[in-house]
Short mmCIF file of C-alpha atoms and ligand atoms in Angstrom, two decimals:
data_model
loop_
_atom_site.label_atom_id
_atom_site.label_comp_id
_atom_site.label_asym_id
_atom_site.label_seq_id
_atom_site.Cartn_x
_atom_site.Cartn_y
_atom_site.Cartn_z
CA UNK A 1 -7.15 20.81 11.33
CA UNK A 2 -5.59 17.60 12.22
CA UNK A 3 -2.18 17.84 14.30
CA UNK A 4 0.32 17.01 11.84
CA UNK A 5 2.23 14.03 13.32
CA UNK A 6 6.46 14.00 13.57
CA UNK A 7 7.59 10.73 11.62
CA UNK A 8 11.71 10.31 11.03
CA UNK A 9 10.72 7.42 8.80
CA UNK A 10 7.63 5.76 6.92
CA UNK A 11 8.81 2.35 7.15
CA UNK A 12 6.23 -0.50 8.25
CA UNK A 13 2.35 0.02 9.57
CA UNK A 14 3.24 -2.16 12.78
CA UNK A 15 5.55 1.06 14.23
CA UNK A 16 3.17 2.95 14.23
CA UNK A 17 0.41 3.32 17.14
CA UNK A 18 -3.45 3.06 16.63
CA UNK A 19 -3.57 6.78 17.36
CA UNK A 20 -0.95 7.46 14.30
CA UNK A 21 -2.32 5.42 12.07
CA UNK A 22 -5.85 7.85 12.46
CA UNK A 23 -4.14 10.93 12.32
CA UNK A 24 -2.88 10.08 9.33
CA UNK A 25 -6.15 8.86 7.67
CA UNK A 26 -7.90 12.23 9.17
CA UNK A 27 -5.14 13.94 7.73
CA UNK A 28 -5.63 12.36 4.22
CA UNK A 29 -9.21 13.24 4.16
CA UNK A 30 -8.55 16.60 5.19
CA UNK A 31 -6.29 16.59 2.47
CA UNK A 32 -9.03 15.43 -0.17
CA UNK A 33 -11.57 17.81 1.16
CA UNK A 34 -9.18 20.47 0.14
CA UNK A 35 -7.52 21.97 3.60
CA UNK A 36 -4.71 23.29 2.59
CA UNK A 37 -1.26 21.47 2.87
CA UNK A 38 1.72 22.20 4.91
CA UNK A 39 4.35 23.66 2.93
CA UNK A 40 8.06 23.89 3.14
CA UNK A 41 10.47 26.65 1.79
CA UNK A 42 12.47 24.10 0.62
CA UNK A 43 13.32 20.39 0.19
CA UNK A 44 14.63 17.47 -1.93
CA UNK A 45 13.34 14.19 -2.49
CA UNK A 46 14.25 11.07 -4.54
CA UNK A 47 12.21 8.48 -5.86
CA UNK A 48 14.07 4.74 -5.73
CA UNK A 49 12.12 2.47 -7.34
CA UNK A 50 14.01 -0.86 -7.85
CA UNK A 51 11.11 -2.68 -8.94
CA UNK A 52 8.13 -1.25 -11.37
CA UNK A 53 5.48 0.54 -10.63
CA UNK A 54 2.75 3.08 -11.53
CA UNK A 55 0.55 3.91 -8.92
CA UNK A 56 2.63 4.24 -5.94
CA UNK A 57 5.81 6.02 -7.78
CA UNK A 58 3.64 8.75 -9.58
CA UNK A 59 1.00 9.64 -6.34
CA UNK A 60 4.30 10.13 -4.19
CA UNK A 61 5.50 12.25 -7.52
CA UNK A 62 2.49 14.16 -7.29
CA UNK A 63 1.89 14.31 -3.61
CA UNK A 64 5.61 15.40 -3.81
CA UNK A 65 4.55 18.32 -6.65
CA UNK A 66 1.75 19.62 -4.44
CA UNK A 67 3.96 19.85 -1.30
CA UNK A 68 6.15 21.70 -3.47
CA UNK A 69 9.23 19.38 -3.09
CA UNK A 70 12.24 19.73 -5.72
CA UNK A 71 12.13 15.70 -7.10
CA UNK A 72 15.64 14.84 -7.86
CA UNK A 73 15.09 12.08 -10.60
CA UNK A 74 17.12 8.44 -9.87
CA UNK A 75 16.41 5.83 -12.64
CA UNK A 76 18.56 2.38 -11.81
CA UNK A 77 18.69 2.06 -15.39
CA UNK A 78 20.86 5.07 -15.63
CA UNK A 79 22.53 5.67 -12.25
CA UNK A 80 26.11 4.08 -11.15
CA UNK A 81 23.23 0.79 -9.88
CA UNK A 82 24.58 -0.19 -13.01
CA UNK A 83 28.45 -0.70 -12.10
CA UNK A 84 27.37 -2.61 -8.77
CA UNK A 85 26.86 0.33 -6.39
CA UNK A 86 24.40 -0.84 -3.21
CA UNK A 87 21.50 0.49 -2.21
CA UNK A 88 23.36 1.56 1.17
CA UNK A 89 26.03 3.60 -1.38
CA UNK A 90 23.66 4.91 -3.05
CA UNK A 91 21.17 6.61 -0.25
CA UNK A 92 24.72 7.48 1.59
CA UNK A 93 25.35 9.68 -1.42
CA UNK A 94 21.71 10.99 -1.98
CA UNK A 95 22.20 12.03 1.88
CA UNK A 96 25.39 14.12 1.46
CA UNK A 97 23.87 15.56 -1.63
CA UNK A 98 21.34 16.72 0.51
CA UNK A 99 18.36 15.20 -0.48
CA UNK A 100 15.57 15.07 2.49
CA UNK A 101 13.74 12.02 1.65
CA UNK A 102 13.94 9.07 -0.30
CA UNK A 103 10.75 6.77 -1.22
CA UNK A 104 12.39 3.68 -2.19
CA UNK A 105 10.78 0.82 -3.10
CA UNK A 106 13.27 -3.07 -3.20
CA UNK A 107 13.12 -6.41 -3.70
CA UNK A 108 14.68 -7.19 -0.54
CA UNK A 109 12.25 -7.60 2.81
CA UNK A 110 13.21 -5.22 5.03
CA UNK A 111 16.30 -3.83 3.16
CA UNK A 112 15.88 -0.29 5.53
CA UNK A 113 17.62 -1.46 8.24
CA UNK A 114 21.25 -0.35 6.90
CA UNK A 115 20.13 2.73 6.38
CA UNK A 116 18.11 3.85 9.08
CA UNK A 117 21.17 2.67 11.30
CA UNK A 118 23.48 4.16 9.65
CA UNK A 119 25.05 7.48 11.52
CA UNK A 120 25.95 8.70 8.15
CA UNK A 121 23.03 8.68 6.56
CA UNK A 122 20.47 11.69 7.04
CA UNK A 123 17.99 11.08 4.85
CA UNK A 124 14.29 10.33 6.05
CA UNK A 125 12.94 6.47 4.24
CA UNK A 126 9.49 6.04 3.11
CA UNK A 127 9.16 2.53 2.55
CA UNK A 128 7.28 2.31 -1.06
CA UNK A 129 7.60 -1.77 -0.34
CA UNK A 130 10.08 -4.22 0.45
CA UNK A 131 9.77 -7.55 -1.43
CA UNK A 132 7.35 -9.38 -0.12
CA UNK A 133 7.54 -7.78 3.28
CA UNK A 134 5.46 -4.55 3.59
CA UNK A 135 3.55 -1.97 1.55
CA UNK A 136 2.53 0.77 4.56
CA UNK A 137 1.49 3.40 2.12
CA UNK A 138 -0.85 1.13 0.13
CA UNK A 139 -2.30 -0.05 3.47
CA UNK A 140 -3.03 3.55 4.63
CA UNK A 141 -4.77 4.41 1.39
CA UNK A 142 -6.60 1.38 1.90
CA UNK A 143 -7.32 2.08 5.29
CA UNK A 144 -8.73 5.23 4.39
CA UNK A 145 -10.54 3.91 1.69
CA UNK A 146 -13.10 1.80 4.15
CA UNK A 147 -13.20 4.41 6.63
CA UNK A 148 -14.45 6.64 4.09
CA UNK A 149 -16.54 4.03 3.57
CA UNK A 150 -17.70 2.27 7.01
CA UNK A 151 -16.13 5.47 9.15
CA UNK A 152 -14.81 2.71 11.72
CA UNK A 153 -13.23 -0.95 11.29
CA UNK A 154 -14.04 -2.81 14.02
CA UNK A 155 -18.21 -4.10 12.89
CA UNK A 156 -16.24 -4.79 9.64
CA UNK A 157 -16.40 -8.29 7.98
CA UNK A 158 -13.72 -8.44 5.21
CA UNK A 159 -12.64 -10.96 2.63
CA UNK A 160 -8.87 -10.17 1.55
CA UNK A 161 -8.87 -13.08 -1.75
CA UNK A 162 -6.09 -14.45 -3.71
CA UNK A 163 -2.42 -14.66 -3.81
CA UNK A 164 -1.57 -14.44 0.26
CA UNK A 165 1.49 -15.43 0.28
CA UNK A 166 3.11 -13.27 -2.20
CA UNK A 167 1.53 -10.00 -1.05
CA UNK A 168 3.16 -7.28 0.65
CA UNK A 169 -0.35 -5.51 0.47
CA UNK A 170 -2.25 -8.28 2.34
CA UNK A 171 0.53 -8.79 5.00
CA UNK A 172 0.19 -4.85 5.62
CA UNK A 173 -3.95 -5.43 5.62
CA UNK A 174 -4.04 -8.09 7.72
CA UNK A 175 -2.08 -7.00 10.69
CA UNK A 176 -3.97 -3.63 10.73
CA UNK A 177 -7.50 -4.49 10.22
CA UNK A 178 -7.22 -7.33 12.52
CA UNK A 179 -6.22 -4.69 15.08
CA UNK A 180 -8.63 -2.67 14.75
CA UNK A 181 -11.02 -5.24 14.95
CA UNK A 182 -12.16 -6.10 11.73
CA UNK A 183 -13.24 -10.01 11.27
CA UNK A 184 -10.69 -11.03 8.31
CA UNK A 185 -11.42 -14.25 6.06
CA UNK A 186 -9.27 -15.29 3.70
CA UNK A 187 -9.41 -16.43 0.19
CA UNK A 188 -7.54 -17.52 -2.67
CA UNK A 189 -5.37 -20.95 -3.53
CA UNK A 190 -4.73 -23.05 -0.62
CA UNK A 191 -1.51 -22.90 -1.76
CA UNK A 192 -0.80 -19.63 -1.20
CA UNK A 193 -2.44 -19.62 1.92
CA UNK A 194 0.90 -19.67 4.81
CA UNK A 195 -0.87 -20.99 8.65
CA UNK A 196 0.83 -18.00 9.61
CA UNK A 197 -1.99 -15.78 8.71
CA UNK A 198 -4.59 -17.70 11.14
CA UNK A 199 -3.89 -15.41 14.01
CA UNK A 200 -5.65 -12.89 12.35
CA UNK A 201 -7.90 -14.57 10.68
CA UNK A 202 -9.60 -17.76 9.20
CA UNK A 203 -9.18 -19.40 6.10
CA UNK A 204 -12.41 -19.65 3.52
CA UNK A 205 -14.29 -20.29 0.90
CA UNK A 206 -14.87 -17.41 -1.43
CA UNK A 207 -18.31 -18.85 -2.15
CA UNK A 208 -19.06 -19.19 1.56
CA UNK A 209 -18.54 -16.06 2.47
CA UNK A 210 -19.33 -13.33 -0.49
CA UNK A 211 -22.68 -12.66 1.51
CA UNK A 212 -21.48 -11.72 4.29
CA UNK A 213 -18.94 -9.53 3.81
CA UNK A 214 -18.49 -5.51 3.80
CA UNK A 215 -15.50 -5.39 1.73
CA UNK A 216 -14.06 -8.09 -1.15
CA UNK A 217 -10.03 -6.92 -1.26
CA UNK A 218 -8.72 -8.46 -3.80
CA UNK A 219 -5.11 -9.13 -4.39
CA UNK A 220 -3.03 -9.26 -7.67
CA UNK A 221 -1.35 -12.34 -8.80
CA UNK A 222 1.94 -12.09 -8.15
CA UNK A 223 3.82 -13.66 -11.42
CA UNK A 224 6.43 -12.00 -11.37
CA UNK A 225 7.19 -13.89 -7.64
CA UNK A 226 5.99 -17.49 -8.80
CA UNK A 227 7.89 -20.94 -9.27
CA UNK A 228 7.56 -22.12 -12.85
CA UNK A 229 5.82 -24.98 -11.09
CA UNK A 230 3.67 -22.25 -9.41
CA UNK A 231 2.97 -20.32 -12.83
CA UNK A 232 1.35 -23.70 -14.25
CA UNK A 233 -0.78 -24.55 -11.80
CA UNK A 234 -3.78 -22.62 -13.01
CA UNK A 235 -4.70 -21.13 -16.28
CA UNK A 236 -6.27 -17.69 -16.17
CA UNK A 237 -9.92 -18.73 -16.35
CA UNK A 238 -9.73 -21.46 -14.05
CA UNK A 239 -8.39 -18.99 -11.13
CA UNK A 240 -11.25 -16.65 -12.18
CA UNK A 241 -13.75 -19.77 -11.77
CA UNK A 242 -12.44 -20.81 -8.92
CA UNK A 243 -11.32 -17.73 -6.49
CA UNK A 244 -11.96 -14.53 -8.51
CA UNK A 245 -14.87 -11.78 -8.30
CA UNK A 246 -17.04 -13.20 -11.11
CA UNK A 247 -20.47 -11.46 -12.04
CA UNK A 248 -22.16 -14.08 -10.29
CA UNK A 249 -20.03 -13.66 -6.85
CA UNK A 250 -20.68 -9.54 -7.23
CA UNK A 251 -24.11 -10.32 -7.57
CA UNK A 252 -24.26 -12.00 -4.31
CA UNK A 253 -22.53 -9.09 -2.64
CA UNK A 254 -24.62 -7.08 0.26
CA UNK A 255 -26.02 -3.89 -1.06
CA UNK A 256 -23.65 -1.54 0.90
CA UNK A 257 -20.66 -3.91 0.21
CA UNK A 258 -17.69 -2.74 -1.33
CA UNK A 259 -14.78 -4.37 -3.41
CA UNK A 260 -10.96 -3.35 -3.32
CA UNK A 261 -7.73 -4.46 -5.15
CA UNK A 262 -4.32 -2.39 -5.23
CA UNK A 263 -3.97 -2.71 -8.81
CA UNK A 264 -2.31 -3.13 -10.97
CA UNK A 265 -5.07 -5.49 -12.37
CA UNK A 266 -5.66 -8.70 -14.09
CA UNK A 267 -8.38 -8.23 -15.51
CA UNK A 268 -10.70 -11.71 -15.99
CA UNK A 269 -8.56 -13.13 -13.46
CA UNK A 270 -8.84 -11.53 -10.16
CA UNK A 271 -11.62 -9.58 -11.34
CA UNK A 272 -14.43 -9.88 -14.39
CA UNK A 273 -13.03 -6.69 -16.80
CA UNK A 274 -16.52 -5.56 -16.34
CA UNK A 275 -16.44 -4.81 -12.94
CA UNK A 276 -13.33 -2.55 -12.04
CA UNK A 277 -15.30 0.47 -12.60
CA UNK A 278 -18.65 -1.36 -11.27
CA UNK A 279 -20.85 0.75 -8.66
CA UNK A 280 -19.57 -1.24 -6.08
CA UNK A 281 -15.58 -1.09 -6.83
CA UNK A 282 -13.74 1.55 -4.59
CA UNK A 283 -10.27 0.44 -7.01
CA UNK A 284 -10.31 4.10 -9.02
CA UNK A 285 -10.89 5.72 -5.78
CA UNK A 286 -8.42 4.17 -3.52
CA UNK A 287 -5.69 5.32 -6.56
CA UNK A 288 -7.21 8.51 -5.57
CA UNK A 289 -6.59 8.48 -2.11
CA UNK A 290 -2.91 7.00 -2.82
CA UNK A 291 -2.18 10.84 -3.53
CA UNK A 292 -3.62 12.13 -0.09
CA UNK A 293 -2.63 9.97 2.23
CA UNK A 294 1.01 9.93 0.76
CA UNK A 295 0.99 13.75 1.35
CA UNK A 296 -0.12 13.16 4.96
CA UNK A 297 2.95 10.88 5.13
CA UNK A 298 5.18 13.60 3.19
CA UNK A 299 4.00 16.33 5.68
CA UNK A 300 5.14 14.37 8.83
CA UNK A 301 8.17 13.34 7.88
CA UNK A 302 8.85 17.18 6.76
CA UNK A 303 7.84 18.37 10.21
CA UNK A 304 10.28 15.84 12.24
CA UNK A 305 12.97 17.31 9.68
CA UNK A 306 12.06 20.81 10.70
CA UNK A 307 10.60 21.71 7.55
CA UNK A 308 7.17 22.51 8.55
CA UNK A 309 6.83 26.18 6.42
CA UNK A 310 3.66 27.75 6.33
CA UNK A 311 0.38 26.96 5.57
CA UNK A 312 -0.39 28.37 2.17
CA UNK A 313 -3.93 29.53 1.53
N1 LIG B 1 -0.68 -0.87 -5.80
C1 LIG B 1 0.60 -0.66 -6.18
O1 LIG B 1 1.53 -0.70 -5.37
O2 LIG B 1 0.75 -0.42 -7.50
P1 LIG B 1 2.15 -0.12 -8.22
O3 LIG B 1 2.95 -1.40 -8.15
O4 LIG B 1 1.82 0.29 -9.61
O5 LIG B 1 2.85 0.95 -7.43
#
């Protein structure tokens, strides 16, 4: 069995070392091979999630399940959000409730830092993704993803295709692959292309470069983050001609390549409806893995919190 790792927080992929980053992917596949988890007696988490989501907010609720953790519901919708209390006043009070962790995903880039220096505050953070900052929990599953895959990173050639500049996921991608030696291109509008991305990688053409690649990771477009100005500048089927994963591009994939995109998905845009569930797509799978590696993050955290129970068989 992999050592389980000590983590007080789960906040960005760059804290953590090379070796970490493994340990938690080994971990993760343990996980999906079916070694068992570690369990606690007893402990209380809290799901924050200021902006929507599906995928990430329901694997933590069921990686949560299967580590037997007691989920303390929090809807914004419902909770005292509503008359103007801050995120700080709100994790203070989840922390003298008692609650051990909360996954909280915000608008705001990097909106931990109050909390995690707080003295107050004793609650563990999992960072579920901070504006357009980070996502390190949909980076690990991806990360697992193509090691499943490739079982190493560095021979890699990888396209990572669409809206850059928007995405917390690619920002996450890009920082990791590139150091673990993966050769990154990058695809999408010129416009949301930002120079700051050339020191890990260059700048293509999707249609130079869909031979050559091992994996197409494709990103969502972000409307919900776009200028009105922004918004009109392509219709659906022209980004699809122009930058998405038509049937033609797939076709010119290499046999053993594989395509990736964190969902959610537009479908014809990004990606031809036809092939999300194509032999080549790893999409369903990596939702799969969202559940493992999540309770390789869960168990960590639980073990720096002196929580690590027993290994139920
Ligand atoms: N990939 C991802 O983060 O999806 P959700 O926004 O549904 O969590």
């Amino acid at each position: 069995m992999t050592k389980i790792l000590r983590l007080k927080h789960f906040l960005s992929v760059e804290r953590l070392s090379n070796q970490e980053i493994f340990t938690l992917i080994q971990r993760g596949i343990e996980l999906k091979k079916g070694e068992h988890p570690i369990i606690p007696n007893s402990w209380f988490v809290s799901n924050l999630f200021f902006e929507n989501s599906t995928r990430t907010h329901k694997s933590f609720e069921v990686a949560e399940e299967r580590l037997n953790g007691t989920i303390i519901p929090f809807e914004t919708s419902t909770s005292s959000v509503q008359k103007g209390e801050s995120l700080y006043d709100t994790v203070l009070t989840l922390s003298a409730l008692g609650i051990d962790i909360c996954v909280i995903r915000h608008s705001e880039e990097n909106y931990y830092y109050p909390l995690i220096e707080s003295k107050t505050i004793q609650t563990s953070i999992i960072n579920g993704g901070d504006g357009t900052g980070q996502h390190p929990s949909q980076c690990l599953l991806d990360l697992m993803t193509i090691y499943e895959e490739f079982h190493q990173f560095k021979d890699l050639t990888i396209a990572i295709c669409g809206d850059l500049r928007h995405s917390r996921v690619a920002r996450s991608n890009m920082m990791m692959l590139k150091r673990f030696g993966a050769t990154l291109y990058f695809c999408g509008p010129k416009e949301w292309y930002d120079p700051q991305f050339d020191i890990y990688g260059s700048y293509a053409d999707i249609d130079d470069v869909i031979s050559k690649v091992d994996v197409c990771m494709l990103l969502r477009v972000q409307h919900e983050r776009h200028t009105e100005e922004e918004e009109a500048s392509f219709s659906k089927e022209d980004y699809h001609r122009q930058f998405g994963l038509t049937k033609e591009r797939y076709q010119k994939l290499q046999p053993h390549a594989i395509v990736m995109h964190p969902a959610p998905v537009n479908r014809d845009a990004e990606i031809a409806d036809e092939l999300v569930e194509a032999p080549k797509s790893r999409i369903v799978e990596a939702m799969k893995n969202g559940v493992y590696v999540r309770m390789a993050i869960l168990e960590a955290i639980l073990a720096a919190r002196d929580k690590e129970g027993e290994k139920v068989c």
